Short mmCIF file of C-alpha atoms and ligand atoms in Angstrom, two decimals:
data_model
loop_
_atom_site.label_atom_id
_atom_site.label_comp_id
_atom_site.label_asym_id
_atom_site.label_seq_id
_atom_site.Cartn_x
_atom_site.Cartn_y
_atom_site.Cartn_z
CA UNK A 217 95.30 87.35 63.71
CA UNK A 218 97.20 86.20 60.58
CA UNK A 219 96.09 84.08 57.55
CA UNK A 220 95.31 80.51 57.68
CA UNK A 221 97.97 78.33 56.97
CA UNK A 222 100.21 76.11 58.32
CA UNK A 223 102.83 77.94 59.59
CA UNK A 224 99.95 79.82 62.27
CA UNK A 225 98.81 78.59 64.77
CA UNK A 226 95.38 77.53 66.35
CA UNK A 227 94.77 78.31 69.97
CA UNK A 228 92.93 77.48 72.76
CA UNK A 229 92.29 79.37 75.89
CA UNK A 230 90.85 77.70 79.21
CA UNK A 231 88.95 80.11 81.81
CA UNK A 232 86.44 82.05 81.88
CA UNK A 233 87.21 85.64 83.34
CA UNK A 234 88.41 88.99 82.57
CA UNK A 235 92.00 87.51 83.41
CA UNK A 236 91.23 84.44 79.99
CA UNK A 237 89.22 87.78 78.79
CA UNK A 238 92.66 89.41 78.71
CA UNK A 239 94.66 86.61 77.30
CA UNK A 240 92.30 85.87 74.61
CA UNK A 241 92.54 89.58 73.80
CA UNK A 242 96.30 89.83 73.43
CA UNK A 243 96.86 86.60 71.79
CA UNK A 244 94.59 87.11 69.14
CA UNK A 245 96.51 90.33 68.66
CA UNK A 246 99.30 87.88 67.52
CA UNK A 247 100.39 87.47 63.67
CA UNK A 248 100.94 83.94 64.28
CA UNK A 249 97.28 82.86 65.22
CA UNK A 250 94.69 81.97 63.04
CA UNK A 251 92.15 80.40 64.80
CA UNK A 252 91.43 81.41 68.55
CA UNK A 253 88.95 78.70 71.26
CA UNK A 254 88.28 79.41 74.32
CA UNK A 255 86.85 76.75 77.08
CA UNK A 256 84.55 77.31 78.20
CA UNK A 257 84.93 81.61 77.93
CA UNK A 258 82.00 84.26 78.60
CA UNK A 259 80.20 86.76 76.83
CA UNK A 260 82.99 89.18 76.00
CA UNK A 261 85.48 86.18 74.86
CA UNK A 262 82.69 85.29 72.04
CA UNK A 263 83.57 88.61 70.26
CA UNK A 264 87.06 87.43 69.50
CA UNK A 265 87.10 83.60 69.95
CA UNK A 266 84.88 80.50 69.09
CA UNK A 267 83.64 79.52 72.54
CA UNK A 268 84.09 75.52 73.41
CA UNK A 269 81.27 74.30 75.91
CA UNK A 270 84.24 72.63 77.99
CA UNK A 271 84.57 73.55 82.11
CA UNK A 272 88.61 74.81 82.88
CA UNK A 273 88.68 71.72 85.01
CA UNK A 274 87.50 68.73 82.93
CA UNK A 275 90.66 67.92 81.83
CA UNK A 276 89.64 64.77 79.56
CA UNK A 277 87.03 66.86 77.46
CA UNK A 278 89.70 69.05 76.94
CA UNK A 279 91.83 66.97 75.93
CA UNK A 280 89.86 65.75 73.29
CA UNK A 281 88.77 68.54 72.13
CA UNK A 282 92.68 69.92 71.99
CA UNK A 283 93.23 66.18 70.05
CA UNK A 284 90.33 66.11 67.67
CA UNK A 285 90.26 69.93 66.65
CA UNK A 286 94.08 69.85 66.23
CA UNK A 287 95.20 72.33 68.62
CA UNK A 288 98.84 74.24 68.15
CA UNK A 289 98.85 75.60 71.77
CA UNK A 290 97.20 75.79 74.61
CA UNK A 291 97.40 78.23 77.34
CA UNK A 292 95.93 77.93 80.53
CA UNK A 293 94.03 80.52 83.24
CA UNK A 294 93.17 79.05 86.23
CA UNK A 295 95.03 77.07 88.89
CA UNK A 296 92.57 74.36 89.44
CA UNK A 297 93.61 72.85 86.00
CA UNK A 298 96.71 73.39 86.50
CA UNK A 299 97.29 71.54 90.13
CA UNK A 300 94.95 68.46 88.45
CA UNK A 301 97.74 68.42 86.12
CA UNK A 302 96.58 69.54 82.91
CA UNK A 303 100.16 70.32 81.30
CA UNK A 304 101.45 67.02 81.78
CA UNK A 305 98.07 64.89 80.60
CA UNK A 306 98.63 67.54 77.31
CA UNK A 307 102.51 66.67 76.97
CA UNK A 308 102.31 63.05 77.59
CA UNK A 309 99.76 63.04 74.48
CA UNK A 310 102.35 65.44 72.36
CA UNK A 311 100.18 68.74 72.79
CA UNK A 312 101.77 72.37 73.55
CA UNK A 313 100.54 73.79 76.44
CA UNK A 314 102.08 76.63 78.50
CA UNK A 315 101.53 76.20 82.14
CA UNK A 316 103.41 74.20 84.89
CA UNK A 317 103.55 70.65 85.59
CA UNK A 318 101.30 69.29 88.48
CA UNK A 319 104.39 68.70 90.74
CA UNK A 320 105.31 72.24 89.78
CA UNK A 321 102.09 73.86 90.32
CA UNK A 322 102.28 72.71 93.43
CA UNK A 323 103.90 75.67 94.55
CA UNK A 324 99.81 77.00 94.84
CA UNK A 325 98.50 73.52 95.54
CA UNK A 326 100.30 73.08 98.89
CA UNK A 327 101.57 75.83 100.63
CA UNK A 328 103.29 73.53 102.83
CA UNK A 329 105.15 71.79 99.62
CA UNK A 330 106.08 75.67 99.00
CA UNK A 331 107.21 76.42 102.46
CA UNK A 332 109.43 73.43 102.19
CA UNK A 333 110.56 74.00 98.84
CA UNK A 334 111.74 77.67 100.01
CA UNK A 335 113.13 76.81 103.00
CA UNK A 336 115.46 74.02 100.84
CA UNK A 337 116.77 76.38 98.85
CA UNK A 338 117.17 79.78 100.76
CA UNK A 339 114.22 81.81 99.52
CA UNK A 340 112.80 84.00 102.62
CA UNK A 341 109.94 83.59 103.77
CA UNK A 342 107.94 83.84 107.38
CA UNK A 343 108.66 81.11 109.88
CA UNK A 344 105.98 78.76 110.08
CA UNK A 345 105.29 75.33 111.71
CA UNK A 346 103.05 72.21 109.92
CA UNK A 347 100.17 70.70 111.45
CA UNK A 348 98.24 67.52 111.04
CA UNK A 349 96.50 67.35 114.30
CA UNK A 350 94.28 70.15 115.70
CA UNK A 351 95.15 69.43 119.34
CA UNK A 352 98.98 70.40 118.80
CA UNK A 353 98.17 73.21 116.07
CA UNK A 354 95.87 74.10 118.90
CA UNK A 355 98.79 73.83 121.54
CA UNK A 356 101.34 75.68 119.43
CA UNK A 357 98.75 78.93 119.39
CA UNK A 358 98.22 78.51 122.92
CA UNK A 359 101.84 78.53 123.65
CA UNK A 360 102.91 81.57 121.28
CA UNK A 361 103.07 85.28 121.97
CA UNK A 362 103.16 86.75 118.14
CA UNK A 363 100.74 87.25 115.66
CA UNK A 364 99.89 84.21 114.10
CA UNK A 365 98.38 83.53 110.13
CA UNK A 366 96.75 80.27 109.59
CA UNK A 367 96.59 78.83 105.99
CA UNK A 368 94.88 75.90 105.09
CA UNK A 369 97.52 73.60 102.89
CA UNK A 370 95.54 73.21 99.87
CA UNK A 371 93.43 75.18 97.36
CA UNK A 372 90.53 77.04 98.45
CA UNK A 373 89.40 79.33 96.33
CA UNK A 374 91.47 82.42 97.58
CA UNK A 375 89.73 81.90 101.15
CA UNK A 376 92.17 79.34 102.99
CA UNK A 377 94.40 82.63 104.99
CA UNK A 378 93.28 83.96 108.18
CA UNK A 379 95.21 86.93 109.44
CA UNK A 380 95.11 86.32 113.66
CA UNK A 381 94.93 89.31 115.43
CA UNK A 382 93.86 87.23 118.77
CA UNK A 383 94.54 83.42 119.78
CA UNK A 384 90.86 83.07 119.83
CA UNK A 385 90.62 83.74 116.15
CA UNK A 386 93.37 81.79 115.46
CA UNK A 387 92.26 78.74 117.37
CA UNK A 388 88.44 79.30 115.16
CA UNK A 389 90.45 79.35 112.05
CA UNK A 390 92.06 76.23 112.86
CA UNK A 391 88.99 74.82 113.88
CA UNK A 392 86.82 75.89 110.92
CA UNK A 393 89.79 74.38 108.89
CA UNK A 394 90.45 71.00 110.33
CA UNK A 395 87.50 69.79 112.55
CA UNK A 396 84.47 71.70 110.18
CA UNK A 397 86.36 71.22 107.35
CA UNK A 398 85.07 74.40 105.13
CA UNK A 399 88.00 73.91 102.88
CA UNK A 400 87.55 69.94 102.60
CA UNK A 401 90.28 68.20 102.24
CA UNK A 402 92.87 70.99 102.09
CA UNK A 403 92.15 71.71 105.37
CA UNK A 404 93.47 68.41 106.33
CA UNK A 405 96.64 69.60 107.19
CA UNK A 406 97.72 73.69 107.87
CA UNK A 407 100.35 75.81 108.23
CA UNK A 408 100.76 77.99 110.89
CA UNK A 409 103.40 81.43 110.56
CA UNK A 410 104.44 84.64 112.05
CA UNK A 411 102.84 87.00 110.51
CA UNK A 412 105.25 89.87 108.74
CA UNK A 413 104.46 93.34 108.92
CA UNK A 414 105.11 96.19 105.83
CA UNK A 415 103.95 97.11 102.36
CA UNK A 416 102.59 94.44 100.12
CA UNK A 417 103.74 93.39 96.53
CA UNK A 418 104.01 91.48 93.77
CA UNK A 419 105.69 89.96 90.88
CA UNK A 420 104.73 87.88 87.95
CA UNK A 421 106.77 86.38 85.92
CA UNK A 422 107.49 83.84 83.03
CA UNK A 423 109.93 81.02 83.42
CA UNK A 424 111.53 78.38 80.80
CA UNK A 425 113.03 76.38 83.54
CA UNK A 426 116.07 78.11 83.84
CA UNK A 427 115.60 81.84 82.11
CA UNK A 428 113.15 83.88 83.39
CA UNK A 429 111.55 87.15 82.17
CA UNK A 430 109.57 89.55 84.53
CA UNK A 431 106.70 90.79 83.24
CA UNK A 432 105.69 94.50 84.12
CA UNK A 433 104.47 95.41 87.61
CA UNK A 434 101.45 95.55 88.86
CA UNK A 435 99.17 95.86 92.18
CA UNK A 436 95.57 94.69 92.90
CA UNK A 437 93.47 95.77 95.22
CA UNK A 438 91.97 92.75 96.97
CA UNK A 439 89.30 94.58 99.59
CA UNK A 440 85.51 95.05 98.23
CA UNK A 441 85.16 99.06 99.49
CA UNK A 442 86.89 101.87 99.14
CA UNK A 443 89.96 103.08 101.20
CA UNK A 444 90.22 99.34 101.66
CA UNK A 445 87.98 98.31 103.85
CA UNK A 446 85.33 95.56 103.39
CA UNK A 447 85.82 92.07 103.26
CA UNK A 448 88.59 90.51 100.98
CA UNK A 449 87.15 89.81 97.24
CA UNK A 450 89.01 88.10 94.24
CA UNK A 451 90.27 91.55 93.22
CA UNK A 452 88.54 94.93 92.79
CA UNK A 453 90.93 96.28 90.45
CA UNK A 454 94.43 96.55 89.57
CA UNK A 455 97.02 98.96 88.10
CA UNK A 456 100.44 98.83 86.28
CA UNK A 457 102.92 99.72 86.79
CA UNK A 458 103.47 99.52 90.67
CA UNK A 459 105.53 102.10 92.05
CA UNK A 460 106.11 99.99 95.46
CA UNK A 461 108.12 97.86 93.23
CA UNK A 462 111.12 100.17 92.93
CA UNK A 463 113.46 98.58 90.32
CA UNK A 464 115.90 98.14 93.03
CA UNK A 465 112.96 95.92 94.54
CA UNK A 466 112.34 94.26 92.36
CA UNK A 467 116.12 93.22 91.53
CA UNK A 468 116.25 92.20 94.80
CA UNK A 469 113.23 89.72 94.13
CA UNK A 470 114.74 88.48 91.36
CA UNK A 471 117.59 87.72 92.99
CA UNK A 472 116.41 86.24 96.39
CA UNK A 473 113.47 84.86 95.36
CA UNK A 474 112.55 84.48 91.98
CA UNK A 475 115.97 82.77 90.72
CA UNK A 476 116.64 81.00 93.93
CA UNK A 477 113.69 79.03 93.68
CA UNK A 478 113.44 78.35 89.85
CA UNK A 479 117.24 77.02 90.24
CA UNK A 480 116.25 75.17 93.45
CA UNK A 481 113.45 73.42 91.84
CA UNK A 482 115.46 72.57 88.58
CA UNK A 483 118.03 71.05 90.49
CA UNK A 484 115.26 69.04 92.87
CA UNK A 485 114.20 67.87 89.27
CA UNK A 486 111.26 70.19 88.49
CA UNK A 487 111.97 72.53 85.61
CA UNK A 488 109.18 75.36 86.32
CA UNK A 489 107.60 76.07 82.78
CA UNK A 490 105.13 79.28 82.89
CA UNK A 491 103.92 81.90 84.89
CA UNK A 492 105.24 82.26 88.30
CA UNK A 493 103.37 85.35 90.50
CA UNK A 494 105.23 85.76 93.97
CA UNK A 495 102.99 87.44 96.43
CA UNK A 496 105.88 89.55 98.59
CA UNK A 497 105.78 91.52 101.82
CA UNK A 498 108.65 94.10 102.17
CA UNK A 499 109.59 93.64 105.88
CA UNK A 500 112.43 95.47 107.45
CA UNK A 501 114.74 92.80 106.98
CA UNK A 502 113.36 92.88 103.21
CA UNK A 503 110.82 91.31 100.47
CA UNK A 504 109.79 88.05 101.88
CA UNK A 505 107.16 85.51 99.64
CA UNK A 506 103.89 85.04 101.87
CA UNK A 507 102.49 83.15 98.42
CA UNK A 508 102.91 81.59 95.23
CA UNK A 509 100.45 81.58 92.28
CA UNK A 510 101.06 79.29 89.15
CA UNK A 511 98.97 81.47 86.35
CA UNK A 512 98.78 85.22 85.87
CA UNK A 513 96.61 87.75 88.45
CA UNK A 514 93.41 88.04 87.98
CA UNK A 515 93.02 91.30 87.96
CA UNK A 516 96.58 91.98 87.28
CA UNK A 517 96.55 90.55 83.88
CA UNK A 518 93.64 93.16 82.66
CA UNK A 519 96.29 96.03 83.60
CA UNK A 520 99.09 94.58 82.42
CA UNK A 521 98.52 93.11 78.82
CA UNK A 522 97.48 96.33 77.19
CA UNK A 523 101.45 97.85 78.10
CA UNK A 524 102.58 94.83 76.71
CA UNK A 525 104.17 95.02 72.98
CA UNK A 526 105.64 91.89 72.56
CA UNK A 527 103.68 88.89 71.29
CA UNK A 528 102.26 87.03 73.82
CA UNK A 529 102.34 83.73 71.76
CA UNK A 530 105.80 84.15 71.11
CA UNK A 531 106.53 84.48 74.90
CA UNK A 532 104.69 81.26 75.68
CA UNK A 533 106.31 78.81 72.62
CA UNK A 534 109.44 80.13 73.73
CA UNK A 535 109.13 79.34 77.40
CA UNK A 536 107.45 75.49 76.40
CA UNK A 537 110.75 75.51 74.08
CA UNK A 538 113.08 76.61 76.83
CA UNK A 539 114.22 79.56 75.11
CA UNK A 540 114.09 82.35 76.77
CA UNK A 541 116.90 83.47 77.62
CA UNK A 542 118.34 87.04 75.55
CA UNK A 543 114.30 87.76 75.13
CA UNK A 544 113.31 91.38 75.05
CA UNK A 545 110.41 92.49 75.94
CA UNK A 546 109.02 95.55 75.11
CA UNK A 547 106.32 97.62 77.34
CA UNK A 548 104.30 100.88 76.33
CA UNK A 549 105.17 102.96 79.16
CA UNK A 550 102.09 104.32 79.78
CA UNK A 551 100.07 103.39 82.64
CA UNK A 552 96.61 100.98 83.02
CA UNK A 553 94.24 101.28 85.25
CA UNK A 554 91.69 98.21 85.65
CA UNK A 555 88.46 98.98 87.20
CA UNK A 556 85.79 95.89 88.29
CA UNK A 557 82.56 96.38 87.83
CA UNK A 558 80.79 93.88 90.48
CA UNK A 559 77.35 92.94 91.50
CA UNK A 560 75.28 93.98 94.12
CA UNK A 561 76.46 92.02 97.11
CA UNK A 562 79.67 90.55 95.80
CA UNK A 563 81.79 88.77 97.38
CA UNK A 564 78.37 88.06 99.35
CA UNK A 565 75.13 86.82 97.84
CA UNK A 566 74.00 88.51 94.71
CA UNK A 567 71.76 88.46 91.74
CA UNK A 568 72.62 87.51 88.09
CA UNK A 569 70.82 88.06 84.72
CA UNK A 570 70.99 91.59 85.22
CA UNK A 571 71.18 93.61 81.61
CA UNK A 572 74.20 94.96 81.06
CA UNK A 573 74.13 98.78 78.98
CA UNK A 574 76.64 101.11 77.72
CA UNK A 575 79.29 98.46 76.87
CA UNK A 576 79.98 100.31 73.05
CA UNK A 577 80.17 103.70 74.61
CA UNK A 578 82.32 102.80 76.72
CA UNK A 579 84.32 100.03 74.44
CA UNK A 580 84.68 102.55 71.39
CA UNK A 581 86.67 105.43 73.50
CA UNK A 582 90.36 105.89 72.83
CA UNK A 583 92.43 103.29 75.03
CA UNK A 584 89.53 101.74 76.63
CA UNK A 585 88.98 98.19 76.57
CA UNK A 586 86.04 96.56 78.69
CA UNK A 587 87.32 92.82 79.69
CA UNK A 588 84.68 90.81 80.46
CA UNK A 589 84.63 88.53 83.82
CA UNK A 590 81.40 86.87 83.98
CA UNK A 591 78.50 87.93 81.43
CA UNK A 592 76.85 86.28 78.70
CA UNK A 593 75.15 87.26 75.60
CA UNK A 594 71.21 86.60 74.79
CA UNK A 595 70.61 87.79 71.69
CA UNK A 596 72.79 90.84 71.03
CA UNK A 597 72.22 92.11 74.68
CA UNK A 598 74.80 91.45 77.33
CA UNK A 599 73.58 89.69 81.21
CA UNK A 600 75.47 89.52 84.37
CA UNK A 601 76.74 86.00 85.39
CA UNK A 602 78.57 86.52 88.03
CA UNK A 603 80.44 88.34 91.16
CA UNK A 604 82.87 90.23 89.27
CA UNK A 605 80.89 91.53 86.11
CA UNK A 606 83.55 93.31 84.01
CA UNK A 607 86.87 94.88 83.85
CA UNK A 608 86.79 98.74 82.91
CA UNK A 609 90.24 98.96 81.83
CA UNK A 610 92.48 102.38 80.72
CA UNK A 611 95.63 103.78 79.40
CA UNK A 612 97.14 107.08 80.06
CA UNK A 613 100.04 108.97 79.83
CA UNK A 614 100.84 108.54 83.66
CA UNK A 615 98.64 107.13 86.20
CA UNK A 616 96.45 109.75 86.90
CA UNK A 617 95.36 110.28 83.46
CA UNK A 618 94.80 106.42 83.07
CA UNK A 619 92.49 106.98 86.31
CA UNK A 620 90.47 109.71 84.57
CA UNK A 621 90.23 107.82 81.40
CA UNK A 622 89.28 104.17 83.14
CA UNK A 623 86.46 106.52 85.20
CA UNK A 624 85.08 107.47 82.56
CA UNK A 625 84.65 105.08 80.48
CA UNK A 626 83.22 103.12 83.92
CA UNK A 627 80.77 105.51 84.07
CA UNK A 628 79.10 105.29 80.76
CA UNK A 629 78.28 101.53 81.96
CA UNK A 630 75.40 100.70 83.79
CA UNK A 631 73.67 97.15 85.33
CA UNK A 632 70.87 96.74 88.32
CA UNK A 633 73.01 97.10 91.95
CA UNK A 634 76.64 97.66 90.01
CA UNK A 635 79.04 98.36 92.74
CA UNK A 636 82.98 99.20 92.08
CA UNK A 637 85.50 101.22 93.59
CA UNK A 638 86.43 104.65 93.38
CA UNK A 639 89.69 104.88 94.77
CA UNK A 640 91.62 102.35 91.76
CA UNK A 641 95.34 103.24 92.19
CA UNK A 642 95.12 106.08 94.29
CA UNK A 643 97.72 104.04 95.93
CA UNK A 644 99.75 104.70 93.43
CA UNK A 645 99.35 108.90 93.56
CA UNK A 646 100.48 108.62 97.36
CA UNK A 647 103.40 106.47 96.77
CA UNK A 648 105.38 108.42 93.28
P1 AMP B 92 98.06 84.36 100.56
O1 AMP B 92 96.88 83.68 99.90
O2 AMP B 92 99.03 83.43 101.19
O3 AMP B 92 98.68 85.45 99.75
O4 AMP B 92 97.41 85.21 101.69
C1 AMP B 92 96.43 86.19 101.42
C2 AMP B 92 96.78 87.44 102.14
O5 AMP B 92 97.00 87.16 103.52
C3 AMP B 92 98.08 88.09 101.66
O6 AMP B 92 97.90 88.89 100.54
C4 AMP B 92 98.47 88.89 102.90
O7 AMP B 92 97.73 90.08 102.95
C5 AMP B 92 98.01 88.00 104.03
N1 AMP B 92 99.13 87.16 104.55
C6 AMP B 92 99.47 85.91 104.17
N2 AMP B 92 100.54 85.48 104.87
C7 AMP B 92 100.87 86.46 105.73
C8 AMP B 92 101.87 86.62 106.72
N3 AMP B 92 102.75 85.66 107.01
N4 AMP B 92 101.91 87.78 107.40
C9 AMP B 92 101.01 88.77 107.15
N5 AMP B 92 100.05 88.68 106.23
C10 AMP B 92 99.95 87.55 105.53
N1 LIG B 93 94.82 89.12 92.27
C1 LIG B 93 95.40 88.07 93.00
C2 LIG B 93 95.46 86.78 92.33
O1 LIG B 93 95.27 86.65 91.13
O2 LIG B 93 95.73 85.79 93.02
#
């Protein structure tokens, strides 16, 4: 962080995970920041910024806390904000905030606005129907002889997308969505599409409304055991960069998805400000989006950010200030490995207040840094707070050697029923 003064900036961070863990991380890195908050943060966050008693989605208290402590720029983590609107409530009171407006971040909000927005301007994506009434989303699955995936239209938490192998489970998932309503409201309407077959990737990206820069690629690993099996989880881990994303891949998703669709929106009167992650699957016919997330990866971000050389805070004034275009930014080209370490039981029931030991072993080895997703301190020890506990994250020249170095430093760390995977970008091995 620089000097304080008034040509630096003060910062505030909202979220509370390894991903805000991350960003807090790399922006304090910055020469232009002098003062770094963080709303309402964890246990690892407190070690680098002042922590603000605010929740990510109480957008008023936010607001006045931006207001009354003079905030330069904000930058925000989680989605939930984000859909409520939180970039527009900050603008219309003259704060900088990077993020997307709420009819922007809609693109996550409803995945039936996003459908529709694709299919308006060309970008490809599976073939899907919209239903408001369970008796004819009931019909339509009773009629059709193809896989079907049925996505509830609003936000739920990463758990709204059931992958139908049989009509019956597709006619529970519908039910569970829009009679039980386990997603509340955004079950109220779903989406119903063929479901595409091939490898899996993604791309994240930041957008000014018009230029956009990728940012380096990266792959999660989304399943809770090992070869991936288990049940799906926020993320078990994550490495960069991807080698499924060829560059001639990603060109390609650039080109048919990425500027398709921030030129689509601009001209539909949306200019797309922030982070845009496309969730692609590489069919046959080629990449096609099956989602769209407004905000970095979580855990994407933890394996990304230590490649990256440029200043983050730059990157975000320059995408509020439309200027992106000519950018260049710069990557170490070694790779990162992000390992989570998660509590017994996670993404099922599990205990908290667990002590947390070997964090400074593990924190003082060479091109190790532990992010932190849920702890908190009590004095001078670390506790568990959380599903996902930390993120054990490496560099190395080439991915196996970021593997070894990541393990290691993993295994120095122990807590009460600590589960995490052992197989962190093997995928990648397999596929150079
Ligand atoms: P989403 O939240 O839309 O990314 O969905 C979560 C996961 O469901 C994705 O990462 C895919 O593995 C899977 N998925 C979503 N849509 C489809 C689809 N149309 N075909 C096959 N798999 C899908
Ligand atoms: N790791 C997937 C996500 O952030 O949505």
């Amino acid at each position: 962080m620089g000097e304080e003064g008034s040509d630096f900036v003060k910062v505030l961070v909202i979220g509370s995970g390894g991903r805000e863990h991350a960003m807090c991380w790399k922006i304090a890195q910055s020469e232009k920041v002098d003062s770094l908050f963080c709303a309402p943060g964890n246990g690892g966050i407190s070690r680098i910024a002042k922590l603000v008693d605010i929740k990510a989605g109480d957008i008023n208290g936010l607001l006045k806390f931006a207001r009354s402590n003079s905030i330069d720029l904000t930058a925000v983590g989680p989605e939930v904000a984000l859909v409520k609107g939180i970039v527009d409530s900050f603008q219309k009171e003259g704060l900088r905030i990077f993020g997307p407006s709420g009819r922007a971040a809609m693109l996550e909000g409803s995945k039936i606005f996003a459908k529709q927005t694709m299919k308006r301007w060309g970008v490809p994506t599976a073939d899907f129907q919209v239903f408001s009434d369970h008796k004819d989303a009931e019909k339509y699955i009773e009629q059709s002889n193809f896989s079907l995936v049925v996505k509830a239209d609003g936000l739920a938490a990463g758990k709204g997308v059931t992958v139908c192998r049989t009509k019956d489970e597709a006619l529970c998932a519908v039910k569970e969505a829009m009679i039980d309503k386990i997603f509340g409201a955004s079950g109220d309407n779903v989406l119903i599409e063929e479901c595409l077959e091939g490898e899996e990737a993604s791309i994240i990206v930041i957008s000014d409304g018009e230029a956009v820069v990728p940012l380096a690629t990266s792959q999660d690993h989304k399943r809770a055991l090992d070869g991936d099996n288990g049940p799906n989880t926020g993320g078990m881990g994550a490495y960069s960069p991807a080698p499924v994303v060829t560059p001639e891949l990603e060109r390609r998703i650039m080109d048919e998805v990425i500027y398709p669709l921030v030129g689509g929106m601009a001209k539909d009167g949306i200019r797309y400000k922030g982070v845009l992650y496309a969730g692609i699957m590489v069919t046959d016919e080629g990449p096609k989006v099956l989602e769209f997330n407004v905000r970095f990866g979580d855990p994407e971000t933890q394996a990304i950010f230590p490649r990256l050389k440029s200043d983050l805070v730059e990157l975000m004034e320059r995408a509020i200030d439309g200027d992106l275009k000519g950018i260049t930014v710069s990557w170490d080209k070694r790779s990162c490995v992000c390992v989570v370490m998660a509590s017994g039981g996670y993404p099922g029931k599990y205990e908290k207040e667990k002590e947390i030991t070997g964090l400074d072993a593990a924190g003082k080895m060479k091109d190790i840094v532990v992010f932190h997703a849920a702890t908190r301190q009590s004095r001078g020890r670390y506790m568990t707070s959380g599903g996902r506990v930390l993120g054990v994250t490496g560099l190395g020249d080439g991915i196996e050697a970021a593997i070894k170095n990541t393990y290691k430093a993993a295994s120095k760390i122990k807590f009460d029923k600590m589960h995490f995977r052992k197989d962190i970008a093997k995928r990648a091995l397999v596929m150079r």
